[in-house]
PDB file of C-alpha atoms in Angstrom:
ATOM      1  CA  UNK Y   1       0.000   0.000   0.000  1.00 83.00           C
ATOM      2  CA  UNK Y   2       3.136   2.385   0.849  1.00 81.00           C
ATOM      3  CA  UNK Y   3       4.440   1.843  -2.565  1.00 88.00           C
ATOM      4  CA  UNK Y   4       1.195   2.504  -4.426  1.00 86.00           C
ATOM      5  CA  UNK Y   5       0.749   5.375  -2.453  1.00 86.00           C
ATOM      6  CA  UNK Y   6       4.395   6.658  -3.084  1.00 85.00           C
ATOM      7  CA  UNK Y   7       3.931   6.266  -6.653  1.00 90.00           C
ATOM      8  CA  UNK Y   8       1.142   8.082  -6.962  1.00 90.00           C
ATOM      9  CA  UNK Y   9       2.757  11.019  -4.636  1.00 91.00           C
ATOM     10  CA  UNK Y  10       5.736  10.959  -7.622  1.00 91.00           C
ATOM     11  CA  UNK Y  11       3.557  10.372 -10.716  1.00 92.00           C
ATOM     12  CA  UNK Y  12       1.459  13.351 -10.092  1.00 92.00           C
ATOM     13  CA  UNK Y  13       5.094  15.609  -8.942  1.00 92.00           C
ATOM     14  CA  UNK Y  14       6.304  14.226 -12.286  1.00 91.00           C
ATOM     15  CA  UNK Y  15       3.884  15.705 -14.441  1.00 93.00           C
ATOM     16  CA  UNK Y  16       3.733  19.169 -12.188  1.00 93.00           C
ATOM     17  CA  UNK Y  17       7.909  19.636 -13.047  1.00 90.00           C
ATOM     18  CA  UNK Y  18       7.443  18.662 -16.614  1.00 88.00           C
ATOM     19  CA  UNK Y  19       5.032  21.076 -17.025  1.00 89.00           C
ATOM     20  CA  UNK Y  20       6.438  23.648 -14.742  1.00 86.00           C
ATOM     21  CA  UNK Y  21       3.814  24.010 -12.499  1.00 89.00           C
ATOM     22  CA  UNK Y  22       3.516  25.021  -8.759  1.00 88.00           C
ATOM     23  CA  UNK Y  23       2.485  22.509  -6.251  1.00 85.00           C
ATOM     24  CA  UNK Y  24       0.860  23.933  -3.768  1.00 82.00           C
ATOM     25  CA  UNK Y  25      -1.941  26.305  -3.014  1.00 76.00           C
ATOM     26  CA  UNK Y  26      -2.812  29.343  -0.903  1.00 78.00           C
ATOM     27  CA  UNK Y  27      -5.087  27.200   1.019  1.00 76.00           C
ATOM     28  CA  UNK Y  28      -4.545  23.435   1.205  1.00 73.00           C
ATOM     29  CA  UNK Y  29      -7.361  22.918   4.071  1.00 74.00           C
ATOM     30  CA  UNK Y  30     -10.382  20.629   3.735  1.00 76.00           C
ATOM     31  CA  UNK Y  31     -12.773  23.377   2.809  1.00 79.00           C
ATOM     32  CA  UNK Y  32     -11.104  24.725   0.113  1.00 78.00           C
ATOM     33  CA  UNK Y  33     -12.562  24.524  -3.131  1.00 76.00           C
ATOM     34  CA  UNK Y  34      -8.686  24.231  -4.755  1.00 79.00           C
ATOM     35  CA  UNK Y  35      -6.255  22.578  -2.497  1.00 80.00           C
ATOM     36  CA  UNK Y  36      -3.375  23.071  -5.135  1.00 84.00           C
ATOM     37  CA  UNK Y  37      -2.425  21.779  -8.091  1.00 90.00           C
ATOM     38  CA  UNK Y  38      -0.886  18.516  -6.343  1.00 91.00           C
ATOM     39  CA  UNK Y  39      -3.624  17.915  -4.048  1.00 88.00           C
ATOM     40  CA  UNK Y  40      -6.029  18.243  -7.233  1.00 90.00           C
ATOM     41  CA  UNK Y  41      -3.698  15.797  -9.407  1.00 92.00           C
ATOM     42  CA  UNK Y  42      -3.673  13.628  -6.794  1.00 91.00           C
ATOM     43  CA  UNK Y  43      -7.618  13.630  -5.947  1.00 89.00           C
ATOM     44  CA  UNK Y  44      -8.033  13.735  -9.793  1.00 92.00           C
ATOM     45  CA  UNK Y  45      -5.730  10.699 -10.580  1.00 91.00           C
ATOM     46  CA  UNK Y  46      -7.168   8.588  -7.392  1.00 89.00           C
ATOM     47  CA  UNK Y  47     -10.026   9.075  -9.162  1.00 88.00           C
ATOM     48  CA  UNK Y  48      -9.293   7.369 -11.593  1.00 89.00           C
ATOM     49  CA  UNK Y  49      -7.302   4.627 -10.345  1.00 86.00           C
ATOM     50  CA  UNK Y  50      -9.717   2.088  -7.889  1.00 87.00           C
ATOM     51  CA  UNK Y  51      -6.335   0.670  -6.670  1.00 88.00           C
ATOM     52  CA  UNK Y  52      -4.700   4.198  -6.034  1.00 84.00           C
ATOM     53  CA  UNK Y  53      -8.146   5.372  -4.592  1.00 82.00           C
ATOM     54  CA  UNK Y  54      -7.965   2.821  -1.962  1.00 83.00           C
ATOM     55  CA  UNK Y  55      -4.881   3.411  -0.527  1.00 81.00           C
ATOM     56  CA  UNK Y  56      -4.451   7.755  -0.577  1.00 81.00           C
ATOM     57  CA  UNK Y  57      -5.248  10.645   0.725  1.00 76.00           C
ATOM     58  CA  UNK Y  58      -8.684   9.988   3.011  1.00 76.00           C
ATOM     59  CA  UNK Y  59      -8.088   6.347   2.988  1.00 72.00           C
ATOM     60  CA  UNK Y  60      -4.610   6.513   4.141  1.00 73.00           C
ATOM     61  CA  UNK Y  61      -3.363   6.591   7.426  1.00 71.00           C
ATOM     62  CA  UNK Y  62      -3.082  10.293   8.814  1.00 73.00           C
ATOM     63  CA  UNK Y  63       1.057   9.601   9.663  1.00 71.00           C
ATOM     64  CA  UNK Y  64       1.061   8.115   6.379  1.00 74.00           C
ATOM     65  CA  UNK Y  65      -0.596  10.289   3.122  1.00 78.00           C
ATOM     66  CA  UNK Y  66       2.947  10.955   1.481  1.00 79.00           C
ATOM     67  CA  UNK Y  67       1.658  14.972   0.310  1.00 80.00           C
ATOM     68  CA  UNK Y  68       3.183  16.746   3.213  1.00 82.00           C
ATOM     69  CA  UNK Y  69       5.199  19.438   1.939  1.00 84.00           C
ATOM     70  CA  UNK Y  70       8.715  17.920   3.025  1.00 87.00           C
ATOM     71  CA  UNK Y  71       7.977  14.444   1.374  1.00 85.00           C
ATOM     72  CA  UNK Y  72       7.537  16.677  -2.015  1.00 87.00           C
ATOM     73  CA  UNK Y  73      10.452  18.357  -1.492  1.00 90.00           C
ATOM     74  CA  UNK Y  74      11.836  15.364  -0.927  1.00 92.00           C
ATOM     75  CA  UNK Y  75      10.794  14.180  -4.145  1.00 90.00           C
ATOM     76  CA  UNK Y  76      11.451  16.998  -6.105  1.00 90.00           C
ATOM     77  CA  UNK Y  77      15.088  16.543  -4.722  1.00 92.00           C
ATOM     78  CA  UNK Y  78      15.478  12.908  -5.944  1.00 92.00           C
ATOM     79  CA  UNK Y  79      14.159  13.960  -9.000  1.00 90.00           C
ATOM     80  CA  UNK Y  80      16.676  16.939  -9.529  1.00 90.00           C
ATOM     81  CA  UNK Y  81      19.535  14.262  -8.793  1.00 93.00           C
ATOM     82  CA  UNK Y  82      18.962  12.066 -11.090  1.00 91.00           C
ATOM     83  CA  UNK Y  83      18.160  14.531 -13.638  1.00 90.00           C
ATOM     84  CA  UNK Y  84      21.861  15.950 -13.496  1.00 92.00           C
ATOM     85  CA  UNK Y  85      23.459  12.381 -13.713  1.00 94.00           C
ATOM     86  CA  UNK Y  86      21.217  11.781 -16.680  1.00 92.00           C
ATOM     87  CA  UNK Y  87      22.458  14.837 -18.379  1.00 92.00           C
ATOM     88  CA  UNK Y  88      26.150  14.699 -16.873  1.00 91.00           C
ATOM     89  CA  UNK Y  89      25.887  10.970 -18.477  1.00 91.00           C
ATOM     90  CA  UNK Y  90      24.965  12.420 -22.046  1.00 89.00           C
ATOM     91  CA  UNK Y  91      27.417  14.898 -21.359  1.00 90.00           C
ATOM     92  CA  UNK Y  92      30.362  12.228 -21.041  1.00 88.00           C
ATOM     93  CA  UNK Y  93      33.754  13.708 -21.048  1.00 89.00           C
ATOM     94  CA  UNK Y  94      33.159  16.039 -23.404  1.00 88.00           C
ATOM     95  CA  UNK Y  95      34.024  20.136 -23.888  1.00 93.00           C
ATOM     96  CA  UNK Y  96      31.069  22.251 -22.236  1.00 96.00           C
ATOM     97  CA  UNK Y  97      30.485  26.183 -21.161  1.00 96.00           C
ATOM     98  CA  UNK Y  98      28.264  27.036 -18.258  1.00 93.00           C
ATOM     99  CA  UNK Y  99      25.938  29.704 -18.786  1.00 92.00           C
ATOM    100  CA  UNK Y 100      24.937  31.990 -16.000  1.00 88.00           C
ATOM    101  CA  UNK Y 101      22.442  34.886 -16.023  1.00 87.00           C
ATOM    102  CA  UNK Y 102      21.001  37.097 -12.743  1.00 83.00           C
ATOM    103  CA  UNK Y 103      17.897  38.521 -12.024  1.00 83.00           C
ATOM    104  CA  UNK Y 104      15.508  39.454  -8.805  1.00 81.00           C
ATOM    105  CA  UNK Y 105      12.307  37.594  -8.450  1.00 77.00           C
ATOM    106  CA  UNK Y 106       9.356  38.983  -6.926  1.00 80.00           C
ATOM    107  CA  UNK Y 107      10.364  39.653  -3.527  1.00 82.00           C
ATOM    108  CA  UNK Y 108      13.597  42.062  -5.384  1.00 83.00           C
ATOM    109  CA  UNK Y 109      15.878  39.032  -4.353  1.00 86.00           C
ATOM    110  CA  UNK Y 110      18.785  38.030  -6.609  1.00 87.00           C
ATOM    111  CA  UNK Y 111      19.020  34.753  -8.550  1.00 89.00           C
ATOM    112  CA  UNK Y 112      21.116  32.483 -10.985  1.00 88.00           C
ATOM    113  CA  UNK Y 113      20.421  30.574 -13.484  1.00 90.00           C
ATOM    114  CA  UNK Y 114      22.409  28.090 -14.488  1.00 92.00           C
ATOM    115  CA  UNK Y 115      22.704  26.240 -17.934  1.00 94.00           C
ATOM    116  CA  UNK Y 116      25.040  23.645 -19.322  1.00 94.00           C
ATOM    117  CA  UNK Y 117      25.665  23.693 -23.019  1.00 96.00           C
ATOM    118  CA  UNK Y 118      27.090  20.879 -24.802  1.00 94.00           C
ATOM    119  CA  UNK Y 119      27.024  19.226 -27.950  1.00 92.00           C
ATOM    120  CA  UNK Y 120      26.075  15.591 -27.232  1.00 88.00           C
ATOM    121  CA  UNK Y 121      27.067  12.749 -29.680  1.00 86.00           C
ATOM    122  CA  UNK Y 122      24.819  13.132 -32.364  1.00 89.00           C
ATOM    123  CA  UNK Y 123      26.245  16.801 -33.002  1.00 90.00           C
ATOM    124  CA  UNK Y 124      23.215  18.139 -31.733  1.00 92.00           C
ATOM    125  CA  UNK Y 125      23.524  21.324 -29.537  1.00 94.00           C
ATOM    126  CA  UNK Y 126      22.326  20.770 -26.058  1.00 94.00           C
ATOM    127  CA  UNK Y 127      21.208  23.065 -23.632  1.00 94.00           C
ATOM    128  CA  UNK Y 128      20.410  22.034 -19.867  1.00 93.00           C
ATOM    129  CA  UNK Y 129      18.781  24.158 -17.303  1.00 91.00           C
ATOM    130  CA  UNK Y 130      20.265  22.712 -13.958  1.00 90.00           C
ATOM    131  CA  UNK Y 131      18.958  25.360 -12.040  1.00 88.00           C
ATOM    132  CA  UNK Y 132      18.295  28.423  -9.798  1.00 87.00           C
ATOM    133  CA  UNK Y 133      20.504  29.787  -6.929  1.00 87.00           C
ATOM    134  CA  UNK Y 134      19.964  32.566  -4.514  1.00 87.00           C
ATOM    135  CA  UNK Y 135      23.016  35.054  -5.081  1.00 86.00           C
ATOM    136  CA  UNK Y 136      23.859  38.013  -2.333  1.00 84.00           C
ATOM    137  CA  UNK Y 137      25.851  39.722  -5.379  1.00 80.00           C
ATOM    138  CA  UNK Y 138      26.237  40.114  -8.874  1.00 77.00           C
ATOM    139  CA  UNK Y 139      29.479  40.738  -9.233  1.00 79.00           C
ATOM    140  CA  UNK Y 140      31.335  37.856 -11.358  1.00 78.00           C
ATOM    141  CA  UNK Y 141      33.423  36.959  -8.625  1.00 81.00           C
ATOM    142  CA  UNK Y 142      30.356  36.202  -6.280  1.00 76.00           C
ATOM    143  CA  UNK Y 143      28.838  34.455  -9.376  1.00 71.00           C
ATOM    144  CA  UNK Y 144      32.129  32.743 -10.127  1.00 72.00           C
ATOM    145  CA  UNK Y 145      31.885  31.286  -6.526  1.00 70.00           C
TER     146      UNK Y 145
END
């Protein structure tokens, strides 16, 4: 039952990164009428699934639902891991560059993201996003570090 839960919990993150997507809501509480887009997927996809149905969310023990917000993150972590050794694999020992670029989000604090361009072996051009940082400067020597 842990494992069908569990898979659900990561089926439904899956799709949310692939599409870009934000996980959670302003209000995730029982009377909401949108709990977020994971809580929806979830609720959606259980919905769905009789065998996935019987083992989440309401009929899964309350130490036990997988959706807390540190079990996503925890996903979302595993998921960001294995991404960069799939694309460090393609990679192989080849030449790359690293492209960085700064800006302030929303709250006026800055950021970096970071690319990794390649050309894998087909000759094809490759370009990675691998992430976003919190900076305290933009200098290039606080980037550089």
């Amino acid at each position: 039952m842990y494992r069908r839960r569990l898979t659900a919990s990561i089926d439904c993150l899956r799709y949310l990164l692939r599409q870009g997507l934000p996980f959670r809501g302003h209000d995730e509480s029982i009377t909401s009428s949108n709990q977020g887009n994971f809580l929806e997927m979830l609720r959606w996809y259980a919905g769905r699934k009789k065998k996935v149905r019987q083992v989440v969310l309401e009929n899964a023990p309350d130490n036990d639902k997988v959706i807390c917000p540190a079990i996503q993150t925890d996903i979302v972590n595993a998921a960001s891991l294995e991404t960069t050794r799939a694309i460090l694999n393609d990679l192989g020992d080849e030449f790359f560059a690293i492209l960085v670029d700064e800006s302030r989000d929303i709250s006026n604090k800055e950021q970096m993201a970071v690319v990794l361009r390649y050309v894998n072996k087909y000759g094809s051009i490759v370009e990675r996003f691998l992430g976003v940082v919190h900076v305290k400067s933009t200098t290039a020597v606080a980037l550089k570090t």
